[in-house]
Each structure stands twice: as structure tokens, then as C-alpha cells.
mmCIF file of C-alpha atoms in Angstrom:
data_model
loop_
_atom_site.group_PDB
_atom_site.id
_atom_site.type_symbol
_atom_site.label_atom_id
_atom_site.label_comp_id
_atom_site.label_asym_id
_atom_site.label_seq_id
_atom_site.Cartn_x
_atom_site.Cartn_y
_atom_site.Cartn_z
ATOM 1 C CA MET C 1 26.072 -68.909 94.267
ATOM 2 C CA PHE C 2 29.136 -68.274 96.944
ATOM 3 C CA TRP C 3 29.168 -69.067 100.257
ATOM 4 C CA ALA C 4 31.427 -66.523 102.877
ATOM 5 C CA LYS C 5 33.508 -67.931 105.384
ATOM 6 C CA THR C 6 33.092 -66.334 108.695
ATOM 7 C CA THR C 7 35.349 -66.340 111.703
ATOM 8 C CA SER C 8 34.815 -65.863 115.492
ATOM 9 C CA THR C 9 36.864 -63.452 117.481
ATOM 10 C CA ARG C 10 35.065 -65.030 120.684
ATOM 11 C CA GLN C 11 37.764 -66.838 122.800
ATOM 12 C CA PRO C 12 37.518 -70.456 123.837
ATOM 13 C CA GLY C 13 35.491 -70.853 126.580
ATOM 14 C CA TYR C 14 33.183 -67.675 125.991
ATOM 15 C CA VAL C 15 29.414 -67.866 127.244
ATOM 16 C CA PRO C 16 27.316 -65.136 126.133
ATOM 17 C CA ARG C 17 25.932 -63.021 128.691
ATOM 18 C CA HIS C 18 22.558 -64.297 128.857
ATOM 19 C CA GLY C 19 23.863 -68.122 128.972
ATOM 20 C CA ARG C 20 26.071 -67.053 132.324
ATOM 21 C CA LEU C 21 22.786 -65.607 134.044
ATOM 22 C CA PHE C 22 20.880 -68.612 133.443
ATOM 23 C CA ARG C 23 23.556 -70.779 134.722
ATOM 24 C CA GLU C 24 23.920 -68.507 138.006
ATOM 25 C CA LYS C 25 19.910 -68.521 138.299
ATOM 26 C CA LYS C 26 20.147 -72.301 138.323
ATOM 27 C CA HIS C 27 22.950 -72.691 140.779
ATOM 28 C CA ARG C 28 21.212 -70.577 142.964
ATOM 29 C CA ARG C 29 18.326 -72.638 142.641
ATOM 30 C CA ASN C 30 20.161 -75.812 143.500
ATOM 31 C CA HIS C 31 22.656 -74.505 145.922
ATOM 32 C CA PHE C 32 21.743 -72.292 148.632
ATOM 33 C CA ASP C 33 25.066 -70.172 149.834
ATOM 34 C CA VAL C 34 24.070 -67.734 152.897
ATOM 35 C CA CYS C 35 26.285 -65.328 152.277
ATOM 36 C CA GLU C 36 26.003 -64.828 148.592
ATOM 37 C CA ALA C 37 22.159 -64.261 149.671
ATOM 38 C CA VAL C 38 22.856 -61.920 152.349
ATOM 39 C CA HIS C 39 25.263 -59.875 150.430
ATOM 40 C CA ARG C 40 23.303 -59.687 147.105
ATOM 41 C CA ALA C 41 21.267 -56.452 148.147
ATOM 42 C CA GLU C 42 24.185 -54.663 148.682
ATOM 43 C CA TYR C 43 25.174 -51.889 146.572
ATOM 44 C CA GLY C 44 28.615 -53.171 145.071
ATOM 45 C CA ASN C 45 26.879 -56.920 144.353
ATOM 46 C CA VAL C 46 23.719 -55.354 142.283
ATOM 47 C CA LYS C 47 23.848 -56.327 138.920
ATOM 48 C CA THR C 48 23.238 -53.281 136.589
ATOM 49 C CA PRO C 49 21.607 -53.840 133.201
ATOM 50 C CA ASN C 50 22.789 -51.461 130.273
ATOM 51 C CA ASP C 51 20.324 -48.970 129.227
ATOM 52 C CA PRO C 52 19.121 -50.059 125.505
ATOM 53 C CA THR C 53 19.321 -46.642 123.995
ATOM 54 C CA THR C 54 22.781 -45.221 125.840
ATOM 55 C CA LYS C 55 24.350 -48.400 126.209
ATOM 56 C CA GLU C 56 25.134 -47.225 129.675
ATOM 57 C CA SER C 57 24.448 -49.110 133.143
ATOM 58 C CA ILE C 58 21.250 -48.420 134.862
ATOM 59 C CA GLU C 59 22.000 -47.384 138.608
ATOM 60 C CA PRO C 60 19.523 -48.987 141.286
ATOM 61 C CA GLU C 61 16.836 -46.603 142.687
ATOM 62 C CA HIS C 62 18.811 -46.965 146.036
ATOM 63 C CA LYS C 63 22.227 -47.555 147.498
ATOM 64 C CA PHE C 64 22.510 -49.962 150.387
ATOM 65 C CA GLU C 65 25.627 -50.406 152.103
ATOM 66 C CA VAL C 66 27.520 -52.233 154.810
ATOM 67 C CA THR C 67 30.753 -51.490 156.217
ATOM 68 C CA LEU C 68 32.457 -52.768 159.447
ATOM 69 C CA GLU C 69 34.195 -49.636 161.057
ATOM 70 C CA PRO C 70 36.436 -49.170 164.271
ATOM 71 C CA ASP C 71 33.889 -48.380 167.481
ATOM 72 C CA LYS C 72 35.115 -44.516 166.987
ATOM 73 C CA PHE C 73 32.939 -41.631 167.644
ATOM 74 C CA THR C 74 31.380 -39.446 164.979
ATOM 75 C CA GLU C 75 28.576 -36.935 165.068
ATOM 76 C CA GLU C 76 26.964 -39.318 162.351
ATOM 77 C CA LYS C 77 26.734 -42.304 164.763
ATOM 78 C CA TYR C 78 25.980 -40.272 167.788
ATOM 79 C CA ALA C 79 23.247 -38.327 166.102
ATOM 80 C CA LEU C 80 21.799 -41.751 165.129
ATOM 81 C CA PHE C 81 22.010 -43.125 168.735
ATOM 82 C CA ALA C 82 20.078 -39.952 170.095
ATOM 83 C CA ASN C 83 17.296 -40.814 168.010
ATOM 84 C CA TYR C 84 17.394 -44.756 169.120
ATOM 85 C CA GLN C 85 17.524 -43.723 172.235
ATOM 86 C CA LYS C 86 14.836 -40.559 171.997
ATOM 87 C CA VAL C 87 12.188 -43.154 170.330
ATOM 88 C CA VAL C 88 12.384 -46.349 171.106
ATOM 89 C CA HIS C 89 13.781 -46.003 175.054
ATOM 90 C CA LYS C 90 11.718 -42.755 175.717
ATOM 91 C CA GLU C 91 14.414 -40.822 177.296
ATOM 92 C CA PRO C 92 14.445 -37.341 177.791
ATOM 93 C CA PRO C 93 17.385 -35.234 176.031
ATOM 94 C CA SER C 94 18.732 -34.660 179.500
ATOM 95 C CA ARG C 95 19.614 -37.947 179.725
ATOM 96 C CA ILE C 96 21.058 -38.362 176.013
ATOM 97 C CA SER C 97 24.874 -37.089 175.429
ATOM 98 C CA PRO C 98 28.050 -37.601 173.336
ATOM 99 C CA SER C 99 30.169 -38.617 176.790
ATOM 100 C CA GLY C 100 27.733 -41.255 177.480
ATOM 101 C CA PHE C 101 27.533 -42.450 174.219
ATOM 102 C CA LYS C 102 31.407 -42.806 174.025
ATOM 103 C CA ARG C 103 31.464 -44.237 177.273
ATOM 104 C CA PHE C 104 28.913 -47.123 176.359
ATOM 105 C CA LEU C 105 29.708 -48.028 172.818
ATOM 106 C CA CYS C 106 32.557 -46.233 171.576
ATOM 107 C CA SER C 107 35.184 -47.282 174.482
ATOM 108 C CA GLY C 108 35.319 -51.201 174.148
ATOM 109 C CA LEU C 109 37.843 -53.452 173.087
ATOM 110 C CA GLU C 110 41.332 -52.899 171.524
ATOM 111 C CA GLN C 111 41.314 -53.652 167.743
ATOM 112 C CA SER C 112 44.149 -56.014 166.664
ATOM 113 C CA THR C 113 44.163 -58.579 163.777
ATOM 114 C CA ARG C 114 45.629 -62.264 163.770
ATOM 115 C CA THR C 115 46.163 -64.977 161.280
ATOM 116 C CA TYR C 116 43.963 -67.830 161.445
ATOM 117 C CA GLU C 117 43.219 -70.474 159.445
ATOM 118 C CA GLY C 118 45.003 -68.758 156.644
ATOM 119 C CA LYS C 119 42.938 -65.592 156.957
ATOM 120 C CA GLN C 120 43.741 -62.437 158.531
ATOM 121 C CA GLN C 121 41.221 -62.241 161.353
ATOM 122 C CA LYS C 122 40.125 -58.962 163.030
ATOM 123 C CA LEU C 123 39.651 -58.387 166.735
ATOM 124 C CA GLY C 124 38.170 -55.964 169.002
ATOM 125 C CA SER C 125 35.123 -54.020 169.003
ATOM 126 C CA TYR C 126 33.591 -52.440 165.888
ATOM 127 C CA HIS C 127 31.173 -50.632 164.866
ATOM 128 C CA GLN C 128 28.874 -52.325 161.639
ATOM 129 C CA CYS C 129 27.218 -49.651 159.748
ATOM 130 C CA TYR C 130 24.227 -49.672 157.511
ATOM 131 C CA ARG C 131 24.002 -46.932 155.295
ATOM 132 C CA LEU C 132 20.865 -46.143 152.750
ATOM 133 C CA ASP C 133 21.840 -43.712 150.140
ATOM 134 C CA GLY C 134 25.008 -42.579 151.705
ATOM 135 C CA ARG C 135 22.742 -42.183 155.181
ATOM 136 C CA LEU C 136 23.310 -44.100 158.285
ATOM 137 C CA VAL C 137 20.317 -45.794 159.094
ATOM 138 C CA ALA C 138 21.229 -48.313 161.801
ATOM 139 C CA MET C 139 24.456 -49.480 163.222
ATOM 140 C CA GLY C 140 25.433 -52.999 165.281
ATOM 141 C CA PHE C 141 28.148 -53.052 167.973
ATOM 142 C CA LEU C 142 30.340 -56.135 167.954
ATOM 143 C CA ASP C 143 32.867 -57.600 169.967
ATOM 144 C CA LEU C 144 34.840 -59.967 167.360
ATOM 145 C CA LEU C 145 36.839 -62.464 169.869
ATOM 146 C CA PRO C 146 39.103 -65.308 169.058
ATOM 147 C CA ASN C 147 36.236 -67.725 169.584
ATOM 148 C CA GLY C 148 33.224 -65.834 167.978
ATOM 149 C CA ILE C 149 31.590 -62.456 167.290
ATOM 150 C CA SER C 150 29.372 -61.442 170.158
ATOM 151 C CA SER C 151 26.346 -58.825 169.077
ATOM 152 C CA VAL C 152 26.422 -56.469 171.794
ATOM 153 C CA TYR C 153 23.691 -53.723 171.041
ATOM 154 C CA LEU C 154 21.916 -52.781 167.812
ATOM 155 C CA ILE C 155 20.424 -49.247 167.035
ATOM 156 C CA TYR C 156 18.492 -47.756 163.830
ATOM 157 C CA HIS C 157 16.665 -44.717 162.847
ATOM 158 C CA GLN C 158 12.628 -44.657 163.390
ATOM 159 C CA ASP C 159 12.581 -44.057 159.607
ATOM 160 C CA VAL C 160 13.530 -47.776 159.359
ATOM 161 C CA SER C 161 11.911 -49.330 162.472
ATOM 162 C CA ASP C 162 9.713 -51.727 160.052
ATOM 163 C CA TRP C 163 12.669 -53.209 158.154
ATOM 164 C CA ASN C 164 13.019 -55.637 160.957
ATOM 165 C CA PHE C 165 16.895 -54.489 161.516
ATOM 166 C CA GLY C 166 17.324 -57.075 164.078
ATOM 167 C CA LYS C 167 16.919 -59.712 161.560
ATOM 168 C CA ILE C 168 18.741 -57.897 158.899
ATOM 169 C CA SER C 169 21.827 -57.409 161.666
ATOM 170 C CA ALA C 170 21.601 -60.839 162.773
ATOM 171 C CA LEU C 171 22.098 -62.633 159.226
ATOM 172 C CA GLN C 172 24.707 -59.987 158.255
ATOM 173 C CA GLU C 173 26.942 -60.771 161.534
ATOM 174 C CA ILE C 174 26.210 -64.605 160.919
ATOM 175 C CA THR C 175 28.093 -64.138 157.610
ATOM 176 C CA LEU C 176 30.596 -62.162 158.664
ATOM 177 C CA ALA C 177 31.311 -65.028 161.473
ATOM 178 C CA LEU C 178 31.387 -67.481 158.432
ATOM 179 C CA GLU C 179 33.571 -65.534 156.602
ATOM 180 C CA GLY C 180 35.999 -64.481 158.876
ATOM 181 C CA SER C 181 36.462 -68.462 160.557
ATOM 182 C CA TYR C 182 35.090 -67.004 163.723
ATOM 183 C CA ARG C 183 33.636 -70.172 165.470
ATOM 184 C CA TYR C 184 30.600 -68.841 167.359
ATOM 185 C CA TYR C 185 28.009 -66.261 166.914
ATOM 186 C CA TYR C 186 26.967 -64.991 170.574
ATOM 187 C CA MET C 187 23.337 -63.276 170.231
ATOM 188 C CA GLY C 188 23.503 -62.287 173.903
ATOM 189 C CA TYR C 189 20.247 -62.754 176.439
ATOM 190 C CA TYR C 190 17.514 -64.409 175.325
ATOM 191 C CA ILE C 191 14.220 -64.163 177.340
ATOM 192 C CA PRO C 192 11.207 -65.676 175.802
ATOM 193 C CA SER C 193 8.810 -63.478 177.422
ATOM 194 C CA CYS C 194 10.653 -60.167 175.631
ATOM 195 C CA THR C 195 9.250 -59.430 172.118
ATOM 196 C CA LYS C 196 12.462 -57.996 171.701
ATOM 197 C CA MET C 197 14.726 -60.743 171.843
ATOM 198 C CA ARG C 198 12.076 -63.411 170.341
ATOM 199 C CA TYR C 199 13.457 -63.511 167.116
ATOM 200 C CA LYS C 200 16.657 -65.349 168.497
ATOM 201 C CA GLY C 201 14.821 -68.096 168.753
ATOM 202 C CA ALA C 202 13.919 -68.355 165.129
ATOM 203 C CA TYR C 203 17.747 -69.126 164.071
ATOM 204 C CA ARG C 204 19.179 -73.048 163.722
ATOM 205 C CA PRO C 205 20.784 -74.157 165.070
ATOM 206 C CA THR C 206 20.712 -72.018 168.591
ATOM 207 C CA PHE C 207 22.245 -72.952 172.096
ATOM 208 C CA VAL C 208 21.952 -71.190 175.841
ATOM 209 C CA LEU C 209 23.929 -71.378 178.352
ATOM 210 C CA ASP C 210 22.753 -73.867 181.284
ATOM 211 C CA PRO C 211 22.415 -71.107 184.618
ATOM 212 C CA GLU C 212 24.012 -73.788 186.969
ATOM 213 C CA THR C 213 26.430 -75.964 185.090
ATOM 214 C CA TYR C 214 27.348 -73.346 182.280
ATOM 215 C CA GLN C 215 26.952 -75.986 179.501
ATOM 216 C CA TRP C 216 25.525 -75.207 176.512
ATOM 217 C CA ASP C 217 21.913 -76.616 175.488
ATOM 218 C CA PRO C 218 19.742 -76.547 171.928
ATOM 219 C CA LEU C 219 17.444 -74.155 172.093
ATOM 220 C CA ASP C 220 14.516 -76.731 170.748
ATOM 221 C CA SER C 221 10.749 -76.965 170.837
ATOM 222 C CA ASP C 222 11.199 -78.951 174.107
ATOM 223 C CA LEU C 223 13.648 -76.675 175.972
ATOM 224 C CA LEU C 224 11.141 -73.660 174.578
ATOM 225 C CA ALA C 225 7.778 -74.916 176.275
ATOM 226 C CA ARG C 226 9.865 -75.623 179.459
ATOM 227 C CA LEU C 227 10.550 -71.709 179.467
ATOM 228 C CA SER C 228 7.113 -70.977 178.471
ATOM 229 C CA ALA C 229 5.856 -72.808 181.525
ATOM 230 C CA ARG C 230 8.084 -71.881 184.315
ATOM 231 C CA LYS C 231 10.146 -68.482 185.024
ATOM 232 C CA TYR C 232 13.587 -70.658 186.037
ATOM 233 C CA VAL C 233 14.677 -73.258 184.107
ATOM 234 C CA SER C 234 17.939 -75.541 184.261
ATOM 235 C CA LEU C 235 18.067 -78.573 181.891
ATOM 236 C CA SER C 236 20.893 -80.235 184.324
ATOM 237 C CA ARG C 237 18.379 -79.985 187.194
ATOM 238 C CA ASP C 238 15.688 -81.176 185.007
ATOM 239 C CA ARG C 239 17.855 -84.391 184.225
ATOM 240 C CA ARG C 240 18.859 -84.938 187.849
ATOM 241 C CA LEU C 241 15.238 -84.595 188.771
ATOM 242 C CA GLY C 242 14.152 -87.254 185.771
ATOM 243 C CA ILE C 243 11.799 -84.382 184.649
ATOM 244 C CA THR C 244 11.298 -85.717 180.967
ATOM 245 C CA ALA C 245 8.628 -83.374 180.403
ATOM 246 C CA VAL C 246 6.903 -80.208 181.218
ATOM 247 C CA SER C 247 4.248 -81.900 182.775
ATOM 248 C CA ASP C 248 6.524 -84.451 184.691
ATOM 249 C CA SER C 249 7.213 -81.139 186.717
ATOM 250 C CA THR C 250 3.879 -81.594 188.115
ATOM 251 C CA ASP C 251 3.868 -85.409 188.732
ATOM 252 C CA PHE C 252 6.981 -84.910 190.808
ATOM 253 C CA LEU C 253 5.710 -82.282 192.866
ATOM 254 C CA GLN C 254 2.230 -84.082 193.527
ATOM 255 C CA SER C 255 3.895 -87.846 194.527
ATOM 256 C CA ASN C 256 5.856 -86.067 197.174
ATOM 257 C CA HIS C 257 2.454 -84.270 198.215
ATOM 258 C CA ARG C 258 0.721 -88.082 198.230
ATOM 259 C CA ALA C 259 2.626 -89.496 201.552
ATOM 260 C CA SER C 260 6.251 -89.713 200.545
ATOM 261 C CA SER C 261 6.194 -91.820 197.701
ATOM 262 C CA ARG C 262 9.503 -90.208 196.998
ATOM 263 C CA PHE C 263 11.254 -90.253 200.188
ATOM 264 C CA THR C 264 14.277 -92.606 198.107
ATOM 265 C CA GLU C 265 14.909 -89.244 196.207
ATOM 266 C CA GLU C 266 14.421 -87.094 199.753
ATOM 267 C CA LEU C 267 17.320 -89.133 201.318
ATOM 268 C CA ASN C 268 19.594 -89.462 198.471
ATOM 269 C CA LEU C 269 19.378 -85.307 198.048
ATOM 270 C CA GLY C 270 18.950 -84.386 201.587
ATOM 271 C CA LEU C 271 16.269 -82.559 202.881
ATOM 272 C CA GLU C 272 17.420 -79.123 202.255
ATOM 273 C CA LYS C 273 18.675 -79.987 198.793
ATOM 274 C CA PHE C 274 15.407 -82.009 197.963
ATOM 275 C CA LYS C 275 13.213 -78.808 199.693
ATOM 276 C CA SER C 276 14.961 -76.622 197.062
ATOM 277 C CA ASP C 277 14.028 -78.998 194.023
ATOM 278 C CA LEU C 278 10.351 -78.837 195.222
ATOM 279 C CA SER C 279 10.381 -75.206 195.152
ATOM 280 C CA TYR C 280 11.782 -75.215 191.513
ATOM 281 C CA VAL C 281 9.547 -77.361 189.848
ATOM 282 C CA ASP C 282 6.403 -75.392 191.689
ATOM 283 C CA ASP C 283 8.468 -72.523 190.337
ATOM 284 C CA GLU C 284 8.642 -70.689 193.354
ATOM 285 C CA GLY C 285 12.332 -70.097 192.898
ATOM 286 C CA ALA C 286 15.861 -72.183 192.457
ATOM 287 C CA ASP C 287 18.486 -72.352 195.109
ATOM 288 C CA PRO C 288 19.371 -68.536 196.526
ATOM 289 C CA LYS C 289 22.943 -69.403 194.750
ATOM 290 C CA ASN C 290 21.516 -69.614 191.534
ATOM 291 C CA LYS C 291 18.700 -66.928 191.862
ATOM 292 C CA HIS C 292 20.085 -64.336 194.024
ATOM 293 C CA GLN C 293 16.739 -64.456 196.118
ATOM 294 C CA HIS C 294 16.684 -62.847 199.683
ATOM 295 C CA CYS C 295 20.450 -62.106 199.227
ATOM 296 C CA SER C 296 22.706 -58.879 199.722
ATOM 297 C CA LEU C 297 23.770 -56.466 197.059
ATOM 298 C CA PHE C 298 26.984 -56.669 197.671
ATOM 299 C CA GLU C 299 27.144 -60.820 197.448
ATOM 300 C CA LEU C 300 26.358 -60.095 193.697
ATOM 301 C CA ASP C 301 29.728 -58.425 192.834
ATOM 302 C CA MET C 302 27.853 -55.835 190.316
ATOM 303 C CA PRO C 303 29.965 -53.555 188.565
ATOM 304 C CA GLY C 304 29.740 -49.941 189.336
ATOM 305 C CA VAL C 305 28.626 -50.659 193.102
ATOM 306 C CA MET C 306 30.504 -50.130 196.087
ATOM 307 C CA THR C 307 31.785 -53.022 198.104
ATOM 308 C CA LEU C 308 30.908 -53.545 201.727
ATOM 309 C CA GLU C 309 34.043 -52.923 203.013
ATOM 310 C CA GLU C 310 34.194 -49.455 200.753
ATOM 311 C CA VAL C 311 30.835 -48.557 202.327
ATOM 312 C CA GLU C 312 31.882 -49.374 206.142
ATOM 313 C CA ALA C 313 35.201 -47.037 205.421
ATOM 314 C CA LYS C 314 33.487 -44.072 203.749
ATOM 315 C CA VAL C 315 30.175 -44.058 204.604
ATOM 316 C CA ASP C 316 28.651 -43.334 208.258
ATOM 317 C CA LEU C 317 25.359 -44.819 207.784
ATOM 318 C CA SER C 318 24.061 -43.737 211.586
ATOM 319 C CA THR C 319 23.986 -40.331 210.284
ATOM 320 C CA TRP C 320 22.078 -40.418 207.390
ATOM 321 C CA LYS C 321 18.573 -38.596 207.846
ATOM 322 C CA LEU C 322 15.381 -40.747 207.817
ATOM 323 C CA LYS C 323 11.891 -39.121 207.139
ATOM 324 C CA LEU C 324 9.053 -40.437 209.624
ATOM 325 C CA GLY C 325 6.260 -38.333 208.732
ATOM 326 C CA SER C 326 6.723 -34.986 210.384
ATOM 327 C CA LEU C 327 9.901 -35.605 211.753
ATOM 328 C CA VAL C 328 13.399 -35.762 210.591
ATOM 329 C CA LEU C 329 15.544 -38.232 212.361
ATOM 330 C CA SER C 330 19.380 -39.880 211.943
ATOM 331 C CA LEU C 331 19.386 -43.531 211.118
ATOM 332 C CA ASP C 332 21.005 -44.614 214.408
ATOM 333 C CA ASP C 333 17.911 -43.291 215.903
ATOM 334 C CA LEU C 334 15.885 -46.112 215.334
ATOM 335 C CA ARG C 335 15.078 -48.984 217.749
ATOM 336 C CA ASP C 336 17.854 -51.949 217.562
ATOM 337 C CA TRP C 337 19.864 -50.175 214.765
ATOM 338 C CA HIS C 338 22.939 -51.060 215.993
ATOM 339 C CA ASP C 339 21.690 -54.985 216.778
ATOM 340 C CA MET C 340 21.117 -55.272 212.734
ATOM 341 C CA ASP C 341 22.907 -56.692 210.365
ATOM 342 C CA ILE C 342 24.549 -54.493 207.174
ATOM 343 C CA THR C 343 24.188 -57.710 204.662
ATOM 344 C CA ASP C 344 20.493 -58.422 205.687
ATOM 345 C CA PRO C 345 18.661 -56.546 202.823
ATOM 346 C CA PHE C 346 15.514 -56.846 204.893
ATOM 347 C CA THR C 347 16.412 -54.328 207.635
ATOM 348 C CA ALA C 348 17.008 -50.743 207.704
ATOM 349 C CA LYS C 349 20.680 -51.134 207.849
ATOM 350 C CA GLY C 350 20.678 -53.701 205.144
ATOM 351 C CA LEU C 351 18.453 -51.225 202.722
ATOM 352 C CA ALA C 352 20.500 -48.007 203.163
ATOM 353 C CA ALA C 353 23.930 -49.990 202.893
ATOM 354 C CA GLU C 354 22.729 -50.770 199.307
ATOM 355 C CA PHE C 355 21.403 -47.841 198.716
ATOM 356 C CA ALA C 356 24.513 -45.824 199.656
ATOM 357 C CA ALA C 357 26.123 -48.458 197.497
ATOM 358 C CA CYS C 358 24.649 -47.951 194.436
ATOM 359 C CA ILE C 359 24.537 -43.867 194.742
ATOM 360 C CA GLY C 360 28.260 -43.176 196.299
ATOM 361 C CA PRO C 361 29.284 -41.193 199.328
ATOM 362 C CA GLU C 362 29.085 -37.572 198.175
ATOM 363 C CA LEU C 363 25.285 -37.777 197.475
ATOM 364 C CA ILE C 364 24.421 -38.962 200.865
ATOM 365 C CA PRO C 365 24.955 -35.630 203.130
ATOM 366 C CA ASN C 366 22.381 -34.531 200.762
ATOM 367 C CA ILE C 367 19.453 -37.026 200.949
ATOM 368 C CA VAL C 368 17.200 -37.744 203.346
ATOM 369 C CA ILE C 369 15.534 -41.122 203.093
ATOM 370 C CA ASP C 370 11.828 -41.406 202.789
ATOM 371 C CA TRP C 371 10.767 -45.094 202.928
ATOM 372 C CA GLN C 372 7.074 -43.861 202.965
ATOM 373 C CA ASN C 373 7.188 -43.102 199.319
#
């Protein structure tokens, strides 16, 4: 009986394929990598097994691909935008146009690159495109900034409306921030009562900007409870007033109503400031400078709106036509018109000035104001 000596052609350190797959699965079970998990479903990372008969790799049924592209206009992108505006925002076709799309989402920050922490980092405005089987089904609009990635807007086709692309895009953008060494990821405005924005509060850790001090506070269960209880919340003011829980705001108010047990606070803050804080905890509004209550439009520096100086120089409000019942008069026919304050939004002159600032001087000769309707 003879034993045949065999030799192996395997290279040193070779691990059979099934062994490698086992080790990869074990590593994933014990070490979660958010970037690897997010990219796993993308076509370039999908593992393709071999057909046992033909020995050829089996292609996945669908191809999901994500690409970061410059914010340039294409017909493919515009078609997706038009579908989103029509289906989600119910806009009529007359209000959807290529020029509007270009102006809104294709004319952002100039693109450039820089070296940061040894990596080439992209800066500027980009489109994050999501394609399924080669078809563009969703697109995120991003501003890549030196200190972070700002998520500007997201659109998706009605065919994938049930796929939670808000969450998919957020995870992709978080991954982009991590891989590109951007320090922060900005998700934009957070309004707890808006269902479309509620998903933003599901990510941890998340911080929101204090509207009075511009400091960042963690969006935790305490802040969520305050936001649910009041229309306006400033944690910096809550701390100054000693409001440590949602119920404390009621205690603050009631104690004042009970014979000035808070006289010391009133003395320290000043009467007007103390009244403002009472209004704040009673959910009647904060300081006008913070909530813009009862202020003129001209105090807000709103983009695209004429300034007060421009209105006074370019618009003759006194000749603007006003319909009262069956009569059509000029605004200066109104009693006390010349004594009205143009910056007071509760006067006819103030209202007309704000309206003029929004629509521009060209349209005014062709418009008759009808405040009765």
C-alpha cells in the first residue's frame, strides 16, 4: 500500500471563501459600522454568488445606486422635481417651470475642493442622486460647507413615496459627513408639530439652536416635552427663570398671581421684562424682538422684499386705488391718511406699504385693493 504525497497550491494565509464570509458576519455582529451598513444595499457593494451550473455571478434583481453630482440642471432632474411638486405640494403645472427649478435648486454655492485632515474635501452645492435600475427616483440637495453638511431639500418620485426616503437620505448624508470629515450635519428646521419634520428628532445626538442666545441644546426628552407644551421655547430663558420642568412654568405664573411672592424677581428684572416673562410662560408670546409680534415687515430684513426706503422712493401709495363697497377711492381719500405711520402694520398706510413691498411697483397701477374680501 502506498501513500501519495500531495502538495497545496494555496498561498500562505489563504482562507477559504466560506471562512471569510463567516468572519465577516461575525465582525458585523460584534462591531457596528454605520457607513458600512448604509452602503451595503448599494449595487457596488452587493455580494453576487455564483450560479452553480454556469459558474457565472448572479446579478441582483435591482440596482440601487447613490451618486454625488454637481447641482447642474438636467431634464431627468427636472422631471423628478415636477412630479414631486405636483403630487406632494399639489402645485398646478402653470407654477412649475424649468427656470423655477434652476433658480431654486440649481444655482447654489460654487463648487471647490480643499485638503482637510489629509483628505480631499468637496465644498459647494451638490445633488445627491438616488437611482433604481438606472432611473432617478429621489434627490437630495446639499450644501457642503467647511464645518458641516447642510441638508437643504429632498424630492422623490410618487412611485417610491412609501420608502421613507427622508430617513434613507438622512443616513446617506450622515455617512457622507463621516467619510468626508465634515464636523456637523445640519438637518434644517425642526418643527415638532409638522409630521414631515418629526423624523429629524429620531437621530441621536441631535442639537437645536436656542432662538435667543444662539447656543446649541440637546434635543432630549425634556426639551421635547417643553416644545410639546408651549409654542415658543428658549432653554436659556427657562434656565434664567428657574423653570426646570414643564410644570414649573405654571408654578411661576400662579405664584405671581398669588400676591406678588415673586416681587424680588420683578424687582430684579424690571417691570416690563417681568411682564414679558409672564407672557412667555403663559404661552402668549416672547419678546417682540424674538417672535416678531406686532412688528412691521420692514424690520425683518426679508429677502426679496423691498425695503421701506425703496417703497417710499418708488411707490406713490396715496394714489393707489381702494374699493369700498361700490366706490373706488384713492388711499389718500381715507381720513387721517397723512397722519398714519407707514411702519405701523395696523394702519391702512402700513398695510399698503407692506403689500407694495411684496409685489413691487410695476403691478400697483393695475391693482385695486379690496380689504373687504
